[in-house]
Amino acid sequence: MLQQAWLDIYPGLAKLEPEMAELFARSVSVAELEAGQIAFHPGDVCRNWYMLLRGQVRVHQTLADGREIVVCRFFPGKTCIISALGIMADEPYTTEAVAETDIAALVLPADTFRYLLANSRYFREFVFSAYNT
């Protein structure tokens, strides 16, 4: 069952078909990182899709000359587009994600993400609507 705390932050999950909501709830886990910890590095395989429950993450790319370019930040209510794109393209990360604060995130395995994306209209709408704002 989807937890109310998740639905408070990500109300689009409430639309999931019952069997898809059950799969999501069975598959998802919660991960916590302290401020300054790395969530993923360039070259890492995209094994999970992340949805923040608490805190803020900075995703950046480091150029050859050492300069950092911030690609995006995500926080509760937003999902990690970098992970979604990596999973869909089956490509490793080209960026690094750093917890700017202590964080807690829902972690959905890539295989489950792909299955839900392919089989749930409401999950697709949820994922893509997040990147339309």
CSV table of N, CA and C in Angstrom, one decimal:
chain,number,residue,atom,x,y,z
A,1,MET,N,0.8,-1.2,0.0
A,1,MET,CA,0.0,0.0,0.0
A,1,MET,C,0.9,1.2,0.0
A,2,LEU,N,0.5,2.2,-0.8
A,2,LEU,CA,1.2,3.5,-0.8
A,2,LEU,C,1.0,4.2,0.5
A,3,GLN,N,2.1,4.7,1.1
A,3,GLN,CA,2.0,5.5,2.3
A,3,GLN,C,1.5,6.9,2.1
A,4,GLN,N,0.7,7.3,3.1
A,4,GLN,CA,0.1,8.7,3.0
A,4,GLN,C,1.2,9.7,2.9
A,5,ALA,N,2.3,9.6,3.6
A,5,ALA,CA,3.4,10.6,3.5
A,5,ALA,C,3.9,10.7,2.1
A,6,TRP,N,4.0,9.6,1.3
A,6,TRP,CA,4.4,9.7,-0.1
A,6,TRP,C,3.4,10.4,-0.9
A,7,LEU,N,2.1,10.1,-0.7
A,7,LEU,CA,1.1,10.8,-1.4
A,7,LEU,C,1.0,12.2,-1.1
A,8,ASP,N,1.3,12.6,0.1
A,8,ASP,CA,1.3,14.1,0.4
A,8,ASP,C,2.3,14.8,-0.4
A,9,ILE,N,3.4,14.2,-0.7
A,9,ILE,CA,4.5,14.9,-1.4
A,9,ILE,C,4.3,14.6,-2.9
A,10,TYR,N,3.9,13.5,-3.3
A,10,TYR,CA,3.7,13.1,-4.7
A,10,TYR,C,2.2,12.6,-5.0
A,11,PRO,N,1.3,13.6,-5.0
A,11,PRO,CA,-0.1,13.2,-5.1
A,11,PRO,C,-0.5,12.5,-6.4
A,12,GLY,N,0.3,12.6,-7.4
A,12,GLY,CA,0.1,11.9,-8.7
A,12,GLY,C,0.1,10.4,-8.5
A,13,LEU,N,0.8,9.9,-7.5
A,13,LEU,CA,0.8,8.5,-7.2
A,13,LEU,C,-0.5,7.9,-6.9
A,14,ALA,N,-1.4,8.7,-6.3
A,14,ALA,CA,-2.7,8.3,-5.9
A,14,ALA,C,-3.6,7.8,-7.1
A,15,LYS,N,-3.2,8.2,-8.3
A,15,LYS,CA,-4.0,7.8,-9.5
A,15,LYS,C,-3.6,6.4,-10.0
A,16,LEU,N,-2.5,5.9,-9.5
A,16,LEU,CA,-2.0,4.6,-10.0
A,16,LEU,C,-3.1,3.5,-9.9
A,17,GLU,N,-3.2,2.7,-10.9
A,17,GLU,CA,-4.1,1.5,-10.9
A,17,GLU,C,-3.7,0.7,-9.7
A,18,PRO,N,-4.7,0.0,-9.0
A,18,PRO,CA,-4.4,-0.7,-7.8
A,18,PRO,C,-3.3,-1.7,-7.9
A,19,GLU,N,-3.2,-2.5,-9.0
A,19,GLU,CA,-2.1,-3.4,-9.1
A,19,GLU,C,-0.7,-2.8,-9.3
A,20,MET,N,-0.8,-1.6,-10.0
A,20,MET,CA,0.5,-0.9,-10.2
A,20,MET,C,0.9,-0.2,-8.9
A,21,ALA,N,0.0,0.3,-8.1
A,21,ALA,CA,0.3,0.9,-6.8
A,21,ALA,C,0.9,-0.1,-5.9
A,22,GLU,N,0.3,-1.4,-6.0
A,22,GLU,CA,0.9,-2.5,-5.2
A,22,GLU,C,2.3,-2.8,-5.6
A,23,LEU,N,2.5,-2.9,-6.9
A,23,LEU,CA,3.9,-3.2,-7.3
A,23,LEU,C,4.9,-2.1,-6.9
A,24,PHE,N,4.5,-0.8,-7.1
A,24,PHE,CA,5.3,0.3,-6.6
A,24,PHE,C,5.6,0.2,-5.1
A,25,ALA,N,4.6,0.0,-4.3
A,25,ALA,CA,4.8,-0.1,-2.9
A,25,ALA,C,5.7,-1.3,-2.5
A,26,ARG,N,5.6,-2.4,-3.2
A,26,ARG,CA,6.4,-3.6,-2.9
A,26,ARG,C,7.8,-3.4,-3.3
A,27,SER,N,8.1,-2.6,-4.3
A,27,SER,CA,9.4,-2.5,-4.9
A,27,SER,C,10.2,-1.4,-4.4
A,28,VAL,N,9.6,-0.3,-3.9
A,28,VAL,CA,10.3,0.9,-3.5
A,28,VAL,C,10.9,0.7,-2.1
A,29,SER,N,12.1,1.3,-1.9
A,29,SER,CA,12.7,1.4,-0.6
A,29,SER,C,13.0,2.8,-0.3
A,30,VAL,N,13.4,3.1,0.9
A,30,VAL,CA,13.8,4.4,1.3
A,30,VAL,C,15.3,4.4,1.6
A,31,ALA,N,16.0,5.4,1.1
A,31,ALA,CA,17.4,5.5,1.3
A,31,ALA,C,17.7,6.9,2.0
A,32,GLU,N,18.6,7.0,2.8
A,32,GLU,CA,19.0,8.2,3.5
A,32,GLU,C,20.5,8.5,3.3
A,33,LEU,N,20.8,9.7,3.0
A,33,LEU,CA,22.2,10.2,2.9
A,33,LEU,C,22.4,11.4,3.8
A,34,GLU,N,23.6,11.6,4.3
A,34,GLU,CA,23.9,12.8,5.0
A,34,GLU,C,24.4,13.9,4.0
A,35,ALA,N,24.3,15.1,4.4
A,35,ALA,CA,24.8,16.2,3.6
A,35,ALA,C,26.2,16.0,3.2
A,36,GLY,N,26.5,16.2,1.9
A,36,GLY,CA,27.8,16.0,1.4
A,36,GLY,C,28.1,14.6,0.7
A,37,GLN,N,27.2,13.6,1.0
A,37,GLN,CA,27.4,12.3,0.5
A,37,GLN,C,27.0,12.3,-1.0
A,38,ILE,N,27.7,11.4,-1.8
A,38,ILE,CA,27.4,11.3,-3.2
A,38,ILE,C,26.3,10.3,-3.4
A,39,ALA,N,25.3,10.6,-4.2
A,39,ALA,CA,24.2,9.7,-4.5
A,39,ALA,C,24.6,8.8,-5.8
A,40,PHE,N,25.3,9.5,-6.8
A,40,PHE,CA,25.8,8.7,-7.9
A,40,PHE,C,26.9,9.5,-8.5
A,41,HIS,N,27.8,8.8,-9.2
A,41,HIS,CA,29.0,9.3,-9.9
A,41,HIS,C,28.9,9.1,-11.4
A,42,PRO,N,29.6,9.9,-12.2
A,42,PRO,CA,29.7,9.7,-13.6
A,42,PRO,C,30.2,8.3,-13.9
A,43,GLY,N,29.6,7.6,-14.8
A,43,GLY,CA,29.9,6.2,-15.2
A,43,GLY,C,29.2,5.2,-14.4
A,44,ASP,N,28.5,5.5,-13.3
A,44,ASP,CA,27.6,4.6,-12.6
A,44,ASP,C,26.5,4.2,-13.5
A,45,VAL,N,26.1,2.9,-13.4
A,45,VAL,CA,24.9,2.5,-14.1
A,45,VAL,C,23.6,3.0,-13.3
A,46,CYS,N,22.6,3.4,-14.1
A,46,CYS,CA,21.4,4.0,-13.5
A,46,CYS,C,20.5,2.8,-13.1
A,47,ARG,N,20.7,2.4,-11.9
A,47,ARG,CA,19.9,1.3,-11.3
A,47,ARG,C,18.6,1.6,-10.6
A,48,ASN,N,18.4,2.9,-10.4
A,48,ASN,CA,17.3,3.3,-9.6
A,48,ASN,C,16.8,4.7,-10.0
A,49,TRP,N,15.5,4.9,-9.7
A,49,TRP,CA,14.9,6.2,-10.0
A,49,TRP,C,14.6,6.8,-8.6
A,50,TYR,N,14.8,8.1,-8.4
A,50,TYR,CA,14.8,8.7,-7.1
A,50,TYR,C,13.6,9.7,-7.0
A,51,MET,N,13.0,9.7,-5.8
A,51,MET,CA,11.9,10.7,-5.5
A,51,MET,C,12.2,11.2,-4.1
A,52,LEU,N,12.6,12.4,-3.9
A,52,LEU,CA,13.0,12.9,-2.6
A,52,LEU,C,11.8,13.1,-1.7
A,53,LEU,N,12.0,12.7,-0.5
A,53,LEU,CA,11.0,12.9,0.6
A,53,LEU,C,11.4,14.0,1.5
A,54,ARG,N,12.7,14.2,1.6
A,54,ARG,CA,13.3,15.2,2.5
A,54,ARG,C,14.6,15.7,2.0
A,55,GLY,N,14.9,17.0,2.0
A,55,GLY,CA,16.2,17.5,1.7
A,55,GLY,C,16.3,18.0,0.2
A,56,GLN,N,17.6,18.2,-0.2
A,56,GLN,CA,17.9,18.7,-1.5
A,56,GLN,C,19.1,18.1,-2.1
A,57,VAL,N,19.1,17.8,-3.4
A,57,VAL,CA,20.2,17.2,-4.1
A,57,VAL,C,20.6,18.1,-5.3
A,58,ARG,N,21.9,18.3,-5.4
A,58,ARG,CA,22.5,19.0,-6.6
A,58,ARG,C,23.1,18.0,-7.5
A,59,VAL,N,22.7,18.1,-8.8
A,59,VAL,CA,23.3,17.3,-9.9
A,59,VAL,C,24.2,18.2,-10.7
A,60,HIS,N,25.5,17.8,-10.8
A,60,HIS,CA,26.4,18.7,-11.6
A,60,HIS,C,27.3,17.8,-12.5
A,61,GLN,N,27.9,18.5,-13.4
A,61,GLN,CA,28.9,17.9,-14.3
A,61,GLN,C,30.2,18.7,-14.1
A,62,THR,N,31.3,18.0,-14.0
A,62,THR,CA,32.6,18.6,-13.8
A,62,THR,C,33.3,18.6,-15.2
A,63,LEU,N,33.7,19.8,-15.6
A,63,LEU,CA,34.4,19.9,-16.9
A,63,LEU,C,35.8,19.5,-16.8
A,64,ALA,N,36.5,19.4,-17.9
A,64,ALA,CA,37.9,19.0,-18.0
A,64,ALA,C,38.8,20.0,-17.2
A,65,ASP,N,38.4,21.2,-17.2
A,65,ASP,CA,39.2,22.3,-16.5
A,65,ASP,C,38.9,22.4,-15.0
A,66,GLY,N,38.0,21.5,-14.6
A,66,GLY,CA,37.7,21.5,-13.1
A,66,GLY,C,36.4,22.3,-12.8
A,67,ARG,N,35.9,23.1,-13.7
A,67,ARG,CA,34.7,23.9,-13.4
A,67,ARG,C,33.5,22.9,-13.3
A,68,GLU,N,32.6,23.3,-12.4
A,68,GLU,CA,31.4,22.6,-12.2
A,68,GLU,C,30.2,23.3,-12.8
A,69,ILE,N,29.4,22.6,-13.5
A,69,ILE,CA,28.1,23.1,-14.1
A,69,ILE,C,27.0,22.4,-13.4
A,70,VAL,N,26.1,23.2,-12.7
A,70,VAL,CA,25.0,22.6,-12.1
A,70,VAL,C,23.9,22.3,-13.1
A,71,VAL,N,23.6,21.0,-13.2
A,71,VAL,CA,22.6,20.6,-14.2
A,71,VAL,C,21.2,20.8,-13.7
A,72,CYS,N,21.0,20.4,-12.5
A,72,CYS,CA,19.7,20.6,-11.8
A,72,CYS,C,19.8,20.4,-10.3
A,73,ARG,N,18.7,20.8,-9.6
A,73,ARG,CA,18.6,20.5,-8.2
A,73,ARG,C,17.2,19.8,-8.1
A,74,PHE,N,17.1,18.8,-7.2
A,74,PHE,CA,15.8,18.3,-6.9
A,74,PHE,C,15.5,18.2,-5.5
A,75,PHE,N,14.3,18.3,-5.1
A,75,PHE,CA,13.8,18.4,-3.7
A,75,PHE,C,12.5,17.7,-3.6
A,76,PRO,N,11.9,17.6,-2.4
A,76,PRO,CA,10.6,16.9,-2.3
A,76,PRO,C,9.6,17.5,-3.3
A,77,GLY,N,8.8,16.6,-3.9
A,77,GLY,CA,7.8,17.0,-4.9
A,77,GLY,C,8.4,17.0,-6.3
A,78,LYS,N,9.7,16.9,-6.5
A,78,LYS,CA,10.3,16.7,-7.8
A,78,LYS,C,11.1,15.4,-7.8
A,79,THR,N,11.2,14.9,-9.0
A,79,THR,CA,11.9,13.6,-9.2
A,79,THR,C,13.2,13.8,-10.0
A,80,CYS,N,14.0,12.9,-10.0
A,80,CYS,CA,15.3,13.0,-10.6
A,80,CYS,C,15.2,12.7,-12.1
A,81,ILE,N,15.2,13.7,-12.9
A,81,ILE,CA,15.1,13.6,-14.4
A,81,ILE,C,16.3,12.9,-14.9
A,82,ILE,N,17.5,13.1,-14.3
A,82,ILE,CA,18.7,12.5,-14.8
A,82,ILE,C,18.6,11.0,-14.7
A,83,SER,N,18.1,10.5,-13.5
A,83,SER,CA,17.9,9.0,-13.4
A,83,SER,C,16.9,8.5,-14.4
A,84,ALA,N,15.8,9.2,-14.5
A,84,ALA,CA,14.8,8.7,-15.5
A,84,ALA,C,15.3,8.6,-16.9
A,85,LEU,N,16.1,9.6,-17.3
A,85,LEU,CA,16.7,9.6,-18.7
A,85,LEU,C,17.7,8.5,-18.8
A,86,GLY,N,18.5,8.3,-17.8
A,86,GLY,CA,19.5,7.2,-17.8
A,86,GLY,C,18.9,5.8,-17.9
A,87,ILE,N,17.8,5.6,-17.1
A,87,ILE,CA,17.1,4.3,-17.2
A,87,ILE,C,16.5,4.1,-18.5
A,88,MET,N,15.8,5.1,-19.0
A,88,MET,CA,15.1,5.0,-20.3
A,88,MET,C,16.1,4.8,-21.5
A,89,ALA,N,17.2,5.4,-21.4
A,89,ALA,CA,18.2,5.3,-22.5
A,89,ALA,C,19.2,4.1,-22.2
A,90,ASP,N,19.1,3.5,-21.1
A,90,ASP,CA,20.0,2.5,-20.7
A,90,ASP,C,21.5,2.9,-20.8
A,91,GLU,N,21.7,4.1,-20.3
A,91,GLU,CA,23.1,4.8,-20.3
A,91,GLU,C,23.5,5.1,-18.9
A,92,PRO,N,24.9,5.0,-18.7
A,92,PRO,CA,25.4,5.4,-17.4
A,92,PRO,C,25.3,6.9,-17.1
A,93,TYR,N,25.4,7.3,-15.9
A,93,TYR,CA,25.3,8.7,-15.5
A,93,TYR,C,26.5,9.4,-16.1
A,94,THR,N,26.3,10.6,-16.5
A,94,THR,CA,27.4,11.5,-17.0
A,94,THR,C,27.6,12.6,-16.0
A,95,THR,N,26.8,12.6,-14.9
A,95,THR,CA,26.9,13.6,-13.9
A,95,THR,C,27.1,13.0,-12.5
A,96,GLU,N,27.2,13.9,-11.5
A,96,GLU,CA,27.3,13.5,-10.1
A,96,GLU,C,26.2,14.1,-9.4
A,97,ALA,N,25.7,13.4,-8.4
A,97,ALA,CA,24.6,13.9,-7.5
A,97,ALA,C,25.1,13.9,-6.1
A,98,VAL,N,25.0,15.1,-5.5
A,98,VAL,CA,25.5,15.3,-4.1
A,98,VAL,C,24.3,15.8,-3.2
A,99,ALA,N,24.2,15.2,-2.1
A,99,ALA,CA,23.2,15.6,-1.1
A,99,ALA,C,23.6,16.9,-0.5
A,100,GLU,N,22.9,18.0,-0.8
A,100,GLU,CA,23.2,19.3,-0.2
A,100,GLU,C,22.8,19.4,1.2
A,101,THR,N,21.8,18.6,1.6
A,101,THR,CA,21.4,18.6,3.0
A,101,THR,C,21.2,17.1,3.3
A,102,ASP,N,20.9,16.7,4.5
A,102,ASP,CA,20.5,15.3,4.8
A,102,ASP,C,19.3,15.1,4.0
A,103,ILE,N,19.2,13.9,3.4
A,103,ILE,CA,18.1,13.6,2.5
A,103,ILE,C,17.5,12.2,2.9
A,104,ALA,N,16.2,12.0,2.5
A,104,ALA,CA,15.6,10.7,2.4
A,104,ALA,C,14.9,10.7,1.1
A,105,ALA,N,15.0,9.5,0.4
A,105,ALA,CA,14.4,9.4,-0.9
A,105,ALA,C,13.8,8.0,-1.1
A,106,LEU,N,12.7,8.0,-1.9
A,106,LEU,CA,12.2,6.8,-2.4
A,106,LEU,C,13.1,6.3,-3.5
A,107,VAL,N,13.4,5.0,-3.5
A,107,VAL,CA,14.3,4.5,-4.5
A,107,VAL,C,13.5,3.3,-5.2
A,108,LEU,N,13.3,3.5,-6.5
A,108,LEU,CA,12.5,2.6,-7.3
A,108,LEU,C,13.5,1.9,-8.2
A,109,PRO,N,13.6,0.6,-8.2
A,109,PRO,CA,14.6,-0.1,-9.1
A,109,PRO,C,14.2,0.1,-10.6
A,110,ALA,N,15.2,0.2,-11.4
A,110,ALA,CA,15.1,0.5,-12.8
A,110,ALA,C,14.1,-0.4,-13.5
A,111,ASP,N,14.2,-1.7,-13.2
A,111,ASP,CA,13.3,-2.7,-13.9
A,111,ASP,C,11.8,-2.4,-13.5
A,112,THR,N,11.6,-2.0,-12.3
A,112,THR,CA,10.2,-1.7,-11.9
A,112,THR,C,9.8,-0.4,-12.6
A,113,PHE,N,10.7,0.6,-12.6
A,113,PHE,CA,10.4,1.9,-13.3
A,113,PHE,C,10.0,1.6,-14.7
A,114,ARG,N,10.8,0.8,-15.4
A,114,ARG,CA,10.5,0.5,-16.8
A,114,ARG,C,9.2,-0.2,-17.0
A,115,TYR,N,8.9,-1.2,-16.1
A,115,TYR,CA,7.6,-1.9,-16.2
A,115,TYR,C,6.4,-1.0,-16.0
A,116,LEU,N,6.5,-0.1,-14.9
A,116,LEU,CA,5.4,0.8,-14.7
A,116,LEU,C,5.2,1.8,-15.8
A,117,LEU,N,6.3,2.3,-16.4
A,117,LEU,CA,6.3,3.2,-17.5
A,117,LEU,C,5.6,2.6,-18.7
A,118,ALA,N,5.9,1.3,-18.9
A,118,ALA,CA,5.3,0.6,-20.1
A,118,ALA,C,3.9,0.2,-19.9
A,119,ASN,N,3.5,0.0,-18.6
A,119,ASN,CA,2.2,-0.7,-18.4
A,119,ASN,C,1.2,0.2,-17.6
A,120,SER,N,1.5,1.3,-17.2
A,120,SER,CA,0.6,2.2,-16.5
A,120,SER,C,0.5,3.6,-17.1
A,121,ARG,N,-0.6,3.9,-17.6
A,121,ARG,CA,-0.9,5.2,-18.2
A,121,ARG,C,-0.7,6.3,-17.1
A,122,TYR,N,-1.1,6.0,-15.9
A,122,TYR,CA,-1.1,7.0,-14.8
A,122,TYR,C,0.4,7.2,-14.3
A,123,PHE,N,1.2,6.1,-14.3
A,123,PHE,CA,2.6,6.3,-13.9
A,123,PHE,C,3.3,7.1,-15.0
A,124,ARG,N,3.0,6.8,-16.3
A,124,ARG,CA,3.6,7.6,-17.3
A,124,ARG,C,3.3,9.1,-17.2
A,125,GLU,N,2.0,9.4,-17.0
A,125,GLU,CA,1.5,10.7,-16.8
A,125,GLU,C,2.2,11.4,-15.6
A,126,PHE,N,2.4,10.6,-14.5
A,126,PHE,CA,3.0,11.1,-13.3
A,126,PHE,C,4.5,11.5,-13.6
A,127,VAL,N,5.2,10.6,-14.2
A,127,VAL,CA,6.6,10.8,-14.5
A,127,VAL,C,6.8,12.0,-15.5
A,128,PHE,N,6.1,12.0,-16.6
A,128,PHE,CA,6.3,13.1,-17.5
A,128,PHE,C,5.7,14.4,-17.1
A,129,SER,N,4.7,14.4,-16.3
A,129,SER,CA,4.1,15.7,-15.9
A,129,SER,C,5.1,16.4,-14.9
A,130,ALA,N,5.9,15.6,-14.2
A,130,ALA,CA,6.9,16.2,-13.3
A,130,ALA,C,8.0,17.0,-14.1
A,131,TYR,N,8.2,16.7,-15.3
A,131,TYR,CA,9.2,17.5,-16.1
A,131,TYR,C,8.6,18.5,-17.0
A,132,ASN,N,7.3,18.8,-16.8
A,132,ASN,CA,6.6,19.8,-17.6
A,132,ASN,C,6.5,21.1,-16.8
A,133,THR,N,7.2,21.2,-15.6
A,133,THR,CA,7.0,22.4,-14.8
A,133,THR,C,8.4,23.0,-14.6
